[in-house]
DNA sequence: AATACGTGGCG
DNA sequence: TCGCCAAGTAT
């Protein structure tokens, strides 16, 4: 079975590897290390996040603060979230922290064991197994998926079918380089909004390249993003400000100012307004300040607040206070 | 299967 | 400017 596919795609494998040697991004720091923990950090950060953002703002500071799995496990959740501040999808950080605390020494090596850890699904488990432990398994991320849709000329595929194709095209002889090459090809050549087929090593065998590659896969229709209105009240007393730590799923663990659905008292002083765009709604908030003491909340100085993990919306409010 | 979940880069 | 969407997971 495996040798059949190897034979079937050997020409593809050869040209892909040649392309990777000259055009690949071999200098990415998580490709230069063999440390499974560092590779794990990179894989979690890179979920739904551009390489540029992780590379320039988050990967190195996080690893400097938490150089090892043990350092992460022994930190506080506030510290971990603070290093994640601005990266978004904060559940990733809390899951990684929880996983670190559950591990005695190092990450497990098998796809199956990796998938049992919080925050590691099928895609990340394959990536860690492939990149940290050189396990001969294919990866399947957004880049690889797009290549598969186009190469095999499919408009829509279920997850199962995508994994089947990933295994079909996989180069068992050069698993590590093949996987990295596929990521780079999807990121640099076979791009979502720009298929540069004339630069693609898989061009001759690609179905969609012969027609309209940008229409593979079929684009999904998306609903309009709803707007949510809120009033945010900065409650202040003696140069300190009231904050509470969020406990519901949205921005869980982060600290923030007090929010109301809308239309609180009118005698309050207005500080300003803000718009924050989230993935599933847009927040339009008016921000007020009120002098009082309410022992429901914890109070912090501006200096202390800046050391707490905050959402981008709350950071905008902090800047109104400066 | 569909939806919630952040933020910012880029065309 | 504005919408797309980027190395997905959990429920």
Short mmCIF file of C-alpha atoms (C1' of nucleotides) in Angstrom, two decimals:
data_model
loop_
_atom_site.label_atom_id
_atom_site.label_comp_id
_atom_site.label_asym_id
_atom_site.label_seq_id
_atom_site.Cartn_x
_atom_site.Cartn_y
_atom_site.Cartn_z
CA UNK A 1 0.00 0.00 0.00
CA UNK A 2 2.56 2.50 1.10
CA UNK A 3 4.96 1.60 -1.70
CA UNK A 4 2.13 2.01 -4.19
CA UNK A 5 1.59 5.60 -3.15
CA UNK A 6 5.29 6.26 -2.94
CA UNK A 7 5.59 5.10 -6.52
CA UNK A 8 2.53 7.06 -7.54
CA UNK A 9 3.80 10.35 -6.16
CA UNK A 10 7.57 9.91 -6.35
CA UNK A 11 7.88 12.63 -8.99
CA UNK A 12 5.93 15.01 -6.77
CA UNK A 13 8.14 14.20 -3.79
CA UNK A 14 11.32 14.82 -5.75
CA UNK A 15 10.32 18.21 -7.10
CA UNK A 16 8.80 19.25 -3.76
CA UNK A 17 12.02 18.49 -1.87
CA UNK A 18 14.10 20.31 -4.46
CA UNK A 19 11.86 23.32 -4.16
CA UNK A 20 12.07 23.22 -0.34
CA UNK A 21 15.87 23.19 -0.37
CA UNK A 22 16.06 26.52 -2.17
CA UNK A 23 12.77 28.24 -1.27
CA UNK A 24 11.81 26.84 2.15
CA UNK A 25 11.87 28.81 5.40
CA UNK A 26 14.50 26.66 7.10
CA UNK A 27 15.50 29.54 9.36
CA UNK A 28 12.29 29.57 11.42
CA UNK A 29 13.42 29.16 15.06
CA UNK A 30 11.06 26.28 15.79
CA UNK A 31 12.67 24.40 12.91
CA UNK A 32 16.17 25.00 14.26
CA UNK A 33 15.48 23.44 17.66
CA UNK A 34 14.94 19.83 18.66
CA UNK A 35 13.39 20.78 21.99
CA UNK A 36 9.87 19.30 22.07
CA UNK A 37 8.68 21.93 24.57
CA UNK A 38 9.74 24.82 22.33
CA UNK A 39 8.11 23.16 19.34
CA UNK A 40 4.95 22.61 21.37
CA UNK A 41 4.86 26.32 22.31
CA UNK A 42 5.26 27.29 18.66
CA UNK A 43 2.51 24.93 17.50
CA UNK A 44 0.01 26.28 20.03
CA UNK A 45 0.89 29.91 19.31
CA UNK A 46 0.61 29.35 15.57
CA UNK A 47 -2.97 28.06 15.77
CA UNK A 48 -5.08 30.54 13.79
CA UNK A 49 -2.21 33.01 14.02
CA UNK A 50 0.24 34.30 11.43
CA UNK A 51 3.91 33.34 11.57
CA UNK A 52 4.91 37.00 11.57
CA UNK A 53 2.99 37.76 14.75
CA UNK A 54 4.36 34.77 16.66
CA UNK A 55 7.90 35.29 15.41
CA UNK A 56 8.18 39.01 16.06
CA UNK A 57 6.20 39.43 19.27
CA UNK A 58 5.50 36.28 21.27
CA UNK A 59 7.69 33.20 20.72
CA UNK A 60 10.98 34.47 22.16
CA UNK A 61 9.59 36.46 25.13
CA UNK A 62 7.47 33.49 26.19
CA UNK A 63 10.39 31.07 26.05
CA UNK A 64 12.64 33.50 27.88
CA UNK A 65 10.11 33.76 30.69
CA UNK A 66 9.29 30.02 30.66
CA UNK A 67 12.37 28.27 29.22
CA UNK A 68 11.25 24.75 30.15
CA UNK A 69 8.12 22.72 30.73
CA UNK A 70 8.86 22.85 34.46
CA UNK A 71 9.13 26.64 34.45
CA UNK A 72 5.72 26.85 32.81
CA UNK A 73 4.18 24.35 35.21
CA UNK A 74 5.45 26.25 38.26
CA UNK A 75 4.31 29.70 37.09
CA UNK A 76 0.97 31.28 38.00
CA UNK A 77 -1.87 31.39 35.48
CA UNK A 78 -1.74 35.21 35.59
CA UNK A 79 1.92 35.14 34.56
CA UNK A 80 1.21 32.76 31.70
CA UNK A 81 -1.74 34.80 30.45
CA UNK A 82 0.35 37.99 30.71
CA UNK A 83 2.88 36.52 28.27
CA UNK A 84 -0.06 35.61 26.01
CA UNK A 85 -1.59 39.11 26.22
CA UNK A 86 -2.34 40.41 22.72
CA UNK A 87 -2.05 37.01 21.06
CA UNK A 88 -5.72 36.09 21.51
CA UNK A 89 -7.52 32.78 21.95
CA UNK A 90 -6.43 32.71 25.58
CA UNK A 91 -7.83 29.24 26.14
CA UNK A 92 -4.72 28.07 24.32
CA UNK A 93 -2.52 29.44 27.09
CA UNK A 94 -4.66 28.07 29.90
CA UNK A 95 -4.78 24.64 28.27
CA UNK A 96 -1.04 24.56 27.73
CA UNK A 97 -0.50 25.61 31.34
CA UNK A 98 -2.84 22.87 32.55
CA UNK A 99 -1.13 20.30 30.34
CA UNK A 100 2.29 21.33 31.65
CA UNK A 101 1.11 20.87 35.22
CA UNK A 102 -0.18 17.39 34.41
CA UNK A 103 3.11 16.26 32.90
CA UNK A 104 5.91 14.92 35.05
CA UNK A 105 8.88 15.35 32.74
CA UNK A 106 8.43 15.80 29.01
CA UNK A 107 5.73 15.70 26.37
CA UNK A 108 4.62 12.25 25.24
CA UNK A 109 5.72 11.24 21.75
CA UNK A 110 2.79 9.43 20.18
CA UNK A 111 -0.03 11.14 18.33
CA UNK A 112 -2.52 9.30 20.50
CA UNK A 113 -0.99 10.38 23.81
CA UNK A 114 -0.48 13.95 22.61
CA UNK A 115 -4.15 14.23 21.68
CA UNK A 116 -5.15 13.45 25.25
CA UNK A 117 -3.59 16.71 26.44
CA UNK A 118 -5.79 19.80 26.67
CA UNK A 119 -5.37 22.14 23.71
CA UNK A 120 -3.83 19.50 21.46
CA UNK A 121 -6.15 18.20 18.75
CA UNK A 122 -5.44 15.94 15.81
CA UNK A 123 -3.63 18.58 13.77
CA UNK A 124 -1.31 19.75 16.54
CA UNK A 125 -0.65 16.20 17.71
CA UNK A 126 0.53 15.22 14.25
CA UNK A 127 2.64 18.36 13.96
CA UNK A 128 4.37 17.80 17.30
CA UNK A 129 4.95 14.11 16.58
CA UNK A 130 6.35 14.97 13.16
CA UNK A 131 8.48 17.97 14.07
CA UNK A 132 9.60 17.26 17.64
CA UNK A 133 10.05 13.50 17.38
CA UNK A 134 10.55 12.93 13.65
CA UNK A 135 7.59 10.54 13.59
CA UNK A 136 6.73 9.59 9.98
CA UNK A 137 3.18 10.97 9.96
CA UNK A 138 1.72 13.65 7.69
CA UNK A 139 0.55 16.97 9.07
CA UNK A 140 -2.77 18.56 8.08
CA UNK A 141 -3.07 22.26 8.67
CA UNK A 142 -4.81 24.99 6.68
CA UNK A 143 -1.89 25.18 4.24
CA UNK A 144 -1.81 21.46 3.53
CA UNK A 145 -5.60 21.33 3.26
CA UNK A 146 -5.61 24.06 0.61
CA UNK A 147 -2.94 22.23 -1.39
CA UNK A 148 -4.91 18.98 -1.20
CA UNK A 149 -8.16 20.62 -2.32
CA UNK A 150 -6.42 22.11 -5.33
CA UNK A 151 -4.07 19.28 -6.22
CA UNK A 152 -6.87 16.71 -6.21
CA UNK A 153 -9.41 19.20 -7.60
CA UNK A 154 -11.95 18.93 -4.77
CA UNK A 155 -14.42 21.67 -3.86
CA UNK A 156 -15.48 20.24 -0.50
CA UNK A 157 -14.09 17.46 1.66
CA UNK A 158 -14.90 16.08 5.09
CA UNK A 159 -12.10 15.94 7.69
CA UNK A 160 -11.78 12.20 7.22
CA UNK A 161 -11.32 12.56 3.48
CA UNK A 162 -8.70 15.27 3.98
CA UNK A 163 -6.69 13.04 6.29
CA UNK A 164 -6.95 10.19 3.79
CA UNK A 165 -5.52 12.41 1.07
CA UNK A 166 -2.82 13.71 3.42
CA UNK A 167 -1.68 10.13 3.99
CA UNK A 168 -1.91 9.38 0.26
CA UNK A 169 0.37 12.20 -0.80
CA UNK A 170 2.75 11.78 2.15
CA UNK A 171 6.46 11.12 1.50
CA UNK A 172 7.44 8.41 3.98
CA UNK A 173 11.04 8.58 2.85
CA UNK A 174 11.51 12.22 3.87
CA UNK A 175 8.73 12.88 6.38
CA UNK A 176 10.23 15.90 8.16
CA UNK A 177 11.22 17.78 5.01
CA UNK A 178 7.99 16.85 3.24
CA UNK A 179 5.83 18.25 6.02
CA UNK A 180 7.81 21.47 6.30
CA UNK A 181 7.79 21.81 2.52
CA UNK A 182 4.01 21.45 2.34
CA UNK A 183 3.54 24.18 4.95
CA UNK A 184 5.86 26.51 3.09
CA UNK A 185 4.30 25.74 -0.25
CA UNK A 186 0.86 26.58 1.10
CA UNK A 187 2.12 29.72 2.79
CA UNK A 188 4.40 31.05 0.05
CA UNK A 189 3.01 29.72 -3.25
CA UNK A 190 -0.38 27.99 -3.07
CA UNK A 191 -1.90 30.85 -1.06
CA UNK A 192 -5.51 31.45 -0.12
CA UNK A 193 -5.95 34.58 -2.20
CA UNK A 194 -3.15 34.08 -4.70
CA UNK A 195 -2.21 30.78 -6.33
CA UNK A 196 1.20 31.30 -7.92
CA UNK A 197 1.00 28.17 -10.02
CA UNK A 198 3.94 29.11 -12.25
CA UNK A 199 6.21 28.95 -9.20
CA UNK A 200 4.74 25.70 -7.90
CA UNK A 201 6.71 22.43 -7.98
CA UNK A 202 3.43 20.46 -7.99
CA UNK A 203 2.01 22.35 -10.97
CA UNK A 204 2.09 19.56 -13.54
CA UNK A 205 0.15 17.11 -11.38
CA UNK A 206 -2.31 19.65 -9.97
CA UNK A 207 -5.94 19.46 -11.06
CA UNK A 208 -7.07 22.94 -10.04
CA UNK A 209 -4.02 24.62 -11.59
CA UNK A 210 -5.45 23.70 -14.99
CA UNK A 211 -8.67 25.60 -14.32
CA UNK A 212 -9.44 28.06 -11.50
CA UNK A 213 -7.33 27.24 -8.41
CA UNK A 214 -8.73 30.12 -6.34
CA UNK A 215 -12.13 28.41 -6.40
CA UNK A 216 -10.72 25.37 -4.58
CA UNK A 217 -11.91 24.81 -1.95
CA UNK A 218 -15.36 26.31 -2.40
CA UNK A 219 -15.80 29.48 -0.33
CA UNK A 220 -18.25 29.29 2.52
CA UNK A 221 -20.87 31.98 2.95
CA UNK A 222 -20.50 33.70 6.29
CA UNK A 223 -23.07 35.52 8.36
CA UNK A 224 -22.83 39.18 9.21
CA UNK A 225 -21.04 39.87 12.48
CA UNK A 226 -23.47 41.22 15.10
CA UNK A 227 -22.73 44.42 17.02
CA UNK A 228 -22.99 44.28 20.81
CA UNK A 229 -23.44 47.54 22.73
CA UNK A 230 -22.13 47.90 26.25
CA UNK A 231 -21.32 50.48 28.88
CA UNK A 232 -18.06 50.04 30.73
CA UNK A 233 -17.67 51.83 34.05
CA UNK A 234 -14.29 52.50 35.56
CA UNK A 235 -15.02 52.46 39.28
CA UNK A 236 -12.29 54.34 41.13
CA UNK A 237 -11.42 55.08 44.73
CA UNK A 238 -8.25 56.67 46.15
CA UNK A 239 -6.22 56.39 42.94
CA UNK A 240 -7.18 52.76 42.53
CA UNK A 241 -9.47 51.13 40.01
CA UNK A 242 -11.94 48.24 40.30
CA UNK A 243 -11.21 45.16 38.24
CA UNK A 244 -12.58 41.65 38.20
CA UNK A 245 -11.16 38.49 36.75
CA UNK A 246 -13.35 37.03 34.06
CA UNK A 247 -14.80 33.62 34.85
CA UNK A 248 -16.97 32.88 31.81
CA UNK A 249 -15.58 31.31 28.67
CA UNK A 250 -15.04 34.58 26.83
CA UNK A 251 -11.60 36.01 27.76
CA UNK A 252 -11.56 33.69 30.75
CA UNK A 253 -8.80 34.39 33.24
CA UNK A 254 -8.14 37.92 32.00
CA UNK A 255 -8.80 40.93 34.23
CA UNK A 256 -11.12 43.71 33.10
CA UNK A 257 -13.16 46.75 34.03
CA UNK A 258 -16.79 46.42 34.98
CA UNK A 259 -19.21 45.99 32.08
CA UNK A 260 -22.95 46.58 31.86
CA UNK A 261 -25.26 45.55 29.07
CA UNK A 262 -26.17 49.20 28.44
CA UNK A 263 -27.68 52.43 29.78
CA UNK A 264 -26.43 52.71 33.32
CA UNK A 265 -26.67 55.98 35.30
CA UNK A 266 -26.44 59.22 33.37
CA UNK A 267 -24.63 61.35 35.97
CA UNK A 268 -21.35 59.65 35.29
CA UNK A 269 -18.43 61.25 33.60
CA UNK A 270 -17.78 59.88 30.16
CA UNK A 271 -14.19 58.96 29.38
CA UNK A 272 -14.71 58.01 25.77
CA UNK A 273 -15.85 55.22 23.47
CA UNK A 274 -14.21 52.21 21.91
CA UNK A 275 -14.78 49.62 19.22
CA UNK A 276 -13.26 46.18 19.57
CA UNK A 277 -13.65 43.65 16.80
CA UNK A 278 -13.85 40.05 17.93
CA UNK A 279 -14.22 37.06 15.67
CA UNK A 280 -17.92 36.53 16.32
CA UNK A 281 -19.14 40.03 17.30
CA UNK A 282 -18.11 43.66 17.35
CA UNK A 283 -18.16 45.49 20.66
CA UNK A 284 -19.25 49.13 20.68
CA UNK A 285 -18.76 50.45 24.19
CA UNK A 286 -19.09 53.77 25.96
CA UNK A 287 -16.66 54.18 28.82
CA UNK A 288 -17.51 56.09 32.02
CA UNK A 289 -15.71 56.79 35.27
CA UNK A 290 -17.41 56.75 38.68
CA UNK A 291 -15.92 57.56 42.10
CA UNK A 292 -17.13 55.10 44.71
CA UNK A 293 -16.13 52.04 46.66
CA UNK A 294 -17.83 48.72 45.97
CA UNK A 295 -16.28 45.83 47.90
CA UNK A 296 -17.49 43.41 45.24
CA UNK A 297 -14.32 44.13 43.32
CA UNK A 298 -10.56 44.17 43.74
CA UNK A 299 -8.82 47.54 43.45
CA UNK A 300 -5.47 48.19 41.82
CA UNK A 301 -3.22 51.13 41.03
CA UNK A 302 -2.48 51.86 37.37
CA UNK A 303 0.97 50.39 37.87
CA UNK A 304 -0.45 47.17 39.27
CA UNK A 305 -3.04 46.93 36.51
CA UNK A 306 -0.35 46.99 33.86
CA UNK A 307 1.12 43.82 35.35
CA UNK A 308 -2.17 41.92 35.08
CA UNK A 309 -3.26 40.10 31.91
CA UNK A 310 -5.82 42.29 30.10
CA UNK A 311 -7.77 42.06 26.86
CA UNK A 312 -7.04 44.59 24.11
CA UNK A 313 -10.32 46.39 24.86
CA UNK A 314 -9.34 46.86 28.50
CA UNK A 315 -5.87 48.02 27.47
CA UNK A 316 -7.58 50.75 25.44
CA UNK A 317 -9.39 51.83 28.61
CA UNK A 318 -6.18 51.84 30.63
CA UNK A 319 -4.75 54.19 28.02
CA UNK A 320 -7.73 56.52 28.53
CA UNK A 321 -6.75 56.75 32.20
CA UNK A 322 -3.11 57.64 31.56
"C1'" DA B 1 -21.90 19.47 12.12
"C1'" DA B 2 -21.94 24.03 13.52
"C1'" DT B 3 -20.48 27.51 16.56
"C1'" DA B 4 -17.59 30.05 20.07
"C1'" DC B 5 -13.28 31.60 20.62
"C1'" DG B 6 -8.95 37.20 19.86
"C1'" DT B 7 -6.08 39.70 17.44
"C1'" DG B 8 -3.72 41.76 13.74
"C1'" DG B 9 -1.60 41.33 8.92
"C1'" DC B 10 -2.60 42.18 4.36
"C1'" DG B 11 -4.59 43.00 -0.33
"C1'" DT C 1 -11.15 51.28 4.45
"C1'" DC C 2 -12.85 46.70 5.17
"C1'" DG C 3 -13.33 41.93 4.81
"C1'" DC C 4 -10.71 37.86 4.61
"C1'" DC C 5 -8.27 34.72 7.15
"C1'" DA C 6 -4.03 32.96 9.69
"C1'" DA C 7 0.44 26.12 11.73
"C1'" DG C 8 -7.29 24.75 15.30
"C1'" DT C 9 -9.68 23.08 19.61
"C1'" DA C 10 -13.56 22.25 22.47
"C1'" DT C 11 -18.20 21.50 22.86
#
